[in-house]
PDB file of C-alpha atoms in Angstrom:
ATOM      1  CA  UNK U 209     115.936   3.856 123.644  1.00  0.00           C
ATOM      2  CA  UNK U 210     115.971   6.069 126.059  1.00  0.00           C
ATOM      3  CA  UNK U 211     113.578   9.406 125.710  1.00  0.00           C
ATOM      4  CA  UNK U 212     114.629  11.319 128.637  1.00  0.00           C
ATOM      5  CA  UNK U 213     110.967   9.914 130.423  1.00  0.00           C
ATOM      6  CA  UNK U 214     113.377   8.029 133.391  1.00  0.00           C
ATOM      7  CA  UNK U 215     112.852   5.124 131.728  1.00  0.00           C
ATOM      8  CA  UNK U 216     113.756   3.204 128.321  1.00  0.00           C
ATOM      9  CA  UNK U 217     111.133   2.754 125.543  1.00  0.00           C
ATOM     10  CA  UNK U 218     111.035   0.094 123.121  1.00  0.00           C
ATOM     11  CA  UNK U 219     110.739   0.933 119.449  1.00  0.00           C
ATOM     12  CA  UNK U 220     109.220  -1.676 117.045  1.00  0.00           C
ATOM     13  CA  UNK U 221     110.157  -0.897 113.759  1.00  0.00           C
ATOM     14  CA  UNK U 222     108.158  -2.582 110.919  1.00  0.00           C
ATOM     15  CA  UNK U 223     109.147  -1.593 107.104  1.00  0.00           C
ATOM     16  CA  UNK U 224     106.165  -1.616 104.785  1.00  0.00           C
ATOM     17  CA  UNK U 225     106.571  -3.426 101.020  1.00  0.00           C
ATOM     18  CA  UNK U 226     106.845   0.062  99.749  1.00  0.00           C
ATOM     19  CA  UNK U 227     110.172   0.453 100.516  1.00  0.00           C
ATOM     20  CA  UNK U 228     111.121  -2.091  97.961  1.00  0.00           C
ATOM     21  CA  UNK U 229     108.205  -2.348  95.571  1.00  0.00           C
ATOM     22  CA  UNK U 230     105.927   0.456  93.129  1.00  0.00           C
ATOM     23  CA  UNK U 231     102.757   0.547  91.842  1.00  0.00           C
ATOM     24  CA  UNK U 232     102.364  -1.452  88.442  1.00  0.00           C
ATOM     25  CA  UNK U 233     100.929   2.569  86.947  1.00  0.00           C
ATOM     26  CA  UNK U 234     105.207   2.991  87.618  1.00  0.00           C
ATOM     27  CA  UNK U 235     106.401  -0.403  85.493  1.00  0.00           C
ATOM     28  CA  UNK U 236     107.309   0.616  81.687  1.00  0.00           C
ATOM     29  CA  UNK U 237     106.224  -2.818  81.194  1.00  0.00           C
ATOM     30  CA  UNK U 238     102.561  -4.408  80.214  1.00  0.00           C
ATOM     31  CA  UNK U 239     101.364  -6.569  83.007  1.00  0.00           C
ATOM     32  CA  UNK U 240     101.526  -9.880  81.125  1.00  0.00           C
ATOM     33  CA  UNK U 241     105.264  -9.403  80.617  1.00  0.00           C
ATOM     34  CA  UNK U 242     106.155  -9.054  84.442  1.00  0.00           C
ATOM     35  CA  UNK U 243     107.456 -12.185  85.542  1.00  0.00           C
ATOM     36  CA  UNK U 244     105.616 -13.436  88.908  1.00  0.00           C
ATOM     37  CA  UNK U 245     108.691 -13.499  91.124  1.00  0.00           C
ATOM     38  CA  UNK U 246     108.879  -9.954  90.826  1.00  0.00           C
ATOM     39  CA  UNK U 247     104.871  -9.182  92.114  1.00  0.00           C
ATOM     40  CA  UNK U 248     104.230  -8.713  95.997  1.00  0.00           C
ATOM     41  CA  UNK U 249     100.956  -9.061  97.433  1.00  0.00           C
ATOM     42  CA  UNK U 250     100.875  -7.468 100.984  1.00  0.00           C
ATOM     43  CA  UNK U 251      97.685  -8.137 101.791  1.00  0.00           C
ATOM     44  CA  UNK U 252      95.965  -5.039 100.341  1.00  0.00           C
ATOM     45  CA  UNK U 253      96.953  -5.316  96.600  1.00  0.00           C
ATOM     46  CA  UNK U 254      99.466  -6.248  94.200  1.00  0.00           C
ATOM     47  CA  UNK U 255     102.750  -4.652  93.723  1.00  0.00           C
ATOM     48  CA  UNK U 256     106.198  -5.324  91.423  1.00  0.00           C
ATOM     49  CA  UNK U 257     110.045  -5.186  92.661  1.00  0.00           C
ATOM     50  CA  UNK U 258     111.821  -2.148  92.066  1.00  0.00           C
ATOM     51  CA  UNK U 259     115.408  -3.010  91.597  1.00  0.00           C
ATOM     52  CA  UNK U 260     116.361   0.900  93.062  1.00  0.00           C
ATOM     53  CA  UNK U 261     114.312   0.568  95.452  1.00  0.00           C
ATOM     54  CA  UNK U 262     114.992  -3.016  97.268  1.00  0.00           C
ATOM     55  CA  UNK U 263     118.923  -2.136  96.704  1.00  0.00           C
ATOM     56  CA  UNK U 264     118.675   1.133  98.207  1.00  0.00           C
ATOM     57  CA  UNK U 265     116.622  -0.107 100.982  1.00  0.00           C
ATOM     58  CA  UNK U 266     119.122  -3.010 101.621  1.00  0.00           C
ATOM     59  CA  UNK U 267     122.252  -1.236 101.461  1.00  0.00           C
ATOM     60  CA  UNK U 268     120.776   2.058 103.812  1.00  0.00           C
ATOM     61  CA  UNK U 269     117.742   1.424 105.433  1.00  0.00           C
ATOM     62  CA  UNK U 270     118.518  -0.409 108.558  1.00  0.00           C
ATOM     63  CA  UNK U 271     121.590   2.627 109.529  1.00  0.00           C
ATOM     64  CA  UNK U 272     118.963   5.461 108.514  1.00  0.00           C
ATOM     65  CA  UNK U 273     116.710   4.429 110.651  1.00  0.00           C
ATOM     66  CA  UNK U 274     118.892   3.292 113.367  1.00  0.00           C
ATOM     67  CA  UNK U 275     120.097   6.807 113.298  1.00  0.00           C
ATOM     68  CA  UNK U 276     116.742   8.684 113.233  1.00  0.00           C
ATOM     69  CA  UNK U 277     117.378  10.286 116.447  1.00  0.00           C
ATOM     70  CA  UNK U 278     120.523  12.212 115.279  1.00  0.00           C
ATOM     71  CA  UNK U 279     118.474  13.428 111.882  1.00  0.00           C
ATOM     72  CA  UNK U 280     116.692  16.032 110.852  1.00  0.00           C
ATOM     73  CA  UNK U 281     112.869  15.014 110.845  1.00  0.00           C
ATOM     74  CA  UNK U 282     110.216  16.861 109.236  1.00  0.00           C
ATOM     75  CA  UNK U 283     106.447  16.587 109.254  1.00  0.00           C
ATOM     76  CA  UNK U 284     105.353  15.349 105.550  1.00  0.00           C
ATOM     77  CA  UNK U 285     101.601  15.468 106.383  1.00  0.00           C
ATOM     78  CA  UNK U 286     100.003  17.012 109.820  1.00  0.00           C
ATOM     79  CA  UNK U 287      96.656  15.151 108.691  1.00  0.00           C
ATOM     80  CA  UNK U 288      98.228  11.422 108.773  1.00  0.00           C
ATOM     81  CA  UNK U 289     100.870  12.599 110.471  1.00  0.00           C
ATOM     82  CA  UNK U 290     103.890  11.238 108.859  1.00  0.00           C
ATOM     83  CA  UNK U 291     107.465  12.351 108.756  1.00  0.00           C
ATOM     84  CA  UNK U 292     110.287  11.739 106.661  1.00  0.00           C
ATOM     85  CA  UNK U 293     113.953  12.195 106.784  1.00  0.00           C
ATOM     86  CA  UNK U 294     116.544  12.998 103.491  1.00  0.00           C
ATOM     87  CA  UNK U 295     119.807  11.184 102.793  1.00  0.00           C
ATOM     88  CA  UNK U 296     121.643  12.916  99.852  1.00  0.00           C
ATOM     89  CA  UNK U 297     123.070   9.227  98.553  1.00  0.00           C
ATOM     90  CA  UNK U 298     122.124   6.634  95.424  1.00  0.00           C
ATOM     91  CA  UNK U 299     122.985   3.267  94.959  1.00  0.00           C
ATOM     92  CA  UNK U 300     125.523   3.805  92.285  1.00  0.00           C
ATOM     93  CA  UNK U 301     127.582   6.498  94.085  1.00  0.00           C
ATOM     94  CA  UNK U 302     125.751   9.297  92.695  1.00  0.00           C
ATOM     95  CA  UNK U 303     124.052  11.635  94.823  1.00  0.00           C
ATOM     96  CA  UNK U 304     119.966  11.808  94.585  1.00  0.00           C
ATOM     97  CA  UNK U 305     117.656  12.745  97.344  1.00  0.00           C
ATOM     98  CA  UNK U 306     116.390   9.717  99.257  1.00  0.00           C
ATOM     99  CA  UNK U 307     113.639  10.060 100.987  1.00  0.00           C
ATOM    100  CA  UNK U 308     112.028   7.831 103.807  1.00  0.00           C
ATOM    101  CA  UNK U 309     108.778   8.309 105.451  1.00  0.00           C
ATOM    102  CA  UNK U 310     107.396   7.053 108.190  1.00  0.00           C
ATOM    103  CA  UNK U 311     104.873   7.470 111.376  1.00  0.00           C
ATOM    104  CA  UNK U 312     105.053   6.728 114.770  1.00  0.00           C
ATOM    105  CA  UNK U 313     102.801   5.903 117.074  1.00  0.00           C
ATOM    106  CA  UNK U 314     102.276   4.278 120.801  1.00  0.00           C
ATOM    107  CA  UNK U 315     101.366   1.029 121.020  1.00  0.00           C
ATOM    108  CA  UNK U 316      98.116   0.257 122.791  1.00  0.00           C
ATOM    109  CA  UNK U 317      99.198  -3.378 123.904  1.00  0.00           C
ATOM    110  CA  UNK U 318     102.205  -2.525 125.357  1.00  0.00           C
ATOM    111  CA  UNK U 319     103.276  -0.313 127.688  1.00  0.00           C
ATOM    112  CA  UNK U 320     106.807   1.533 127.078  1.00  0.00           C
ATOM    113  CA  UNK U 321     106.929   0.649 123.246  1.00  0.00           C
ATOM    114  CA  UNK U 322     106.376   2.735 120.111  1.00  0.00           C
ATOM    115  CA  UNK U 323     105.833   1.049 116.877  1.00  0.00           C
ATOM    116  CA  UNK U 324     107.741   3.020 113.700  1.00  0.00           C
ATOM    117  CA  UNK U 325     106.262   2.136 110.608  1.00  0.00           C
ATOM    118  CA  UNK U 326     108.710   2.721 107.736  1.00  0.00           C
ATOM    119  CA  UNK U 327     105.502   3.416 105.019  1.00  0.00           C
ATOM    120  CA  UNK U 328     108.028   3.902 101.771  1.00  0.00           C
ATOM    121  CA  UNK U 329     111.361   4.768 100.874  1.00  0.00           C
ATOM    122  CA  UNK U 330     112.221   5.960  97.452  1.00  0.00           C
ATOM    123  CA  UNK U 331     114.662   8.252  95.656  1.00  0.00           C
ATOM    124  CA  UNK U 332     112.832  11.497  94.700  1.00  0.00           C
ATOM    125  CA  UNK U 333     113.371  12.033  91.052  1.00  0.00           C
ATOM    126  CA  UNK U 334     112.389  16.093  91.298  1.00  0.00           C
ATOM    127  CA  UNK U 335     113.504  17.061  94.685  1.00  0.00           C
ATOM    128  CA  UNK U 336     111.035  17.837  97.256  1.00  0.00           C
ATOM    129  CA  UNK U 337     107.962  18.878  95.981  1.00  0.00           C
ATOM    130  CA  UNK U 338     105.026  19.910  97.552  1.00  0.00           C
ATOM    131  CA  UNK U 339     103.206  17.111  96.900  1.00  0.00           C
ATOM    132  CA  UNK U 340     105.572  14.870  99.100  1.00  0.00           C
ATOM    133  CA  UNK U 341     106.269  17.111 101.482  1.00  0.00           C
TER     134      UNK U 341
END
């Protein structure tokens, strides 16, 4: 990619399990009655597939954020700092606002690289709020 520094950088993008997982709080179901195929472990905890979620991710990740430098961007938290970008779509046709954050940041064992950390993607059921903003 080139940045306008005279010279191309190298973006590393990495997608977290967030994109296609929520918290078991989110599941209408009781924990004994999710099947294991559908719990993730990443490492850190324990999460369940969210059929929106992996099919939205699937179908429109990859092009949103192969696109990211022809979107609008917007700071969702100065103290992280993460950003996230809006695509006005749904996986059935209908239009919801998805939203997909992420943070960027220079990577410290290689020069000329950036690593892009997709940290969740998600269709926001009550618009922008504050709280995810």
């Amino acid at each position: 990619m080139d940045l306008g520094l005279g010279s191309d950088v190298t973006v590393l993008v990495l997608f977290s399990c967030h994109c296609f997982s929520h918290s078991f709080q989110w599941d209408e179901r009781p924990r004994h009655a999710i099947p294991a195929h559908e719990i993730y472990y990443d490492g850190k905890g324990r999460r369940v597939l969210d059929p929106q979620r992996y099919e939205l991710s699937r179908r429109f990740l990859r092009h949103i954020v192969s696109n990211l430098s022809n979107r609008h961007i917007t700071v969702a938290d100065e103290k992280q700092p993460n950003f996230v970008t809006l695509e006005q779509m749904n996986a059935d046709g209908t239009t919801s606002l998805y939203a997909i954050f992420f943070e960027v940041k220079k990577d410290n064992s290689r020069r000329r690289r950036l690593m892009l950390r997709v940290q969740s993607a998600y269709v926001l059921d009550h618009g922008l709020t504050r709280d995810v903003r």
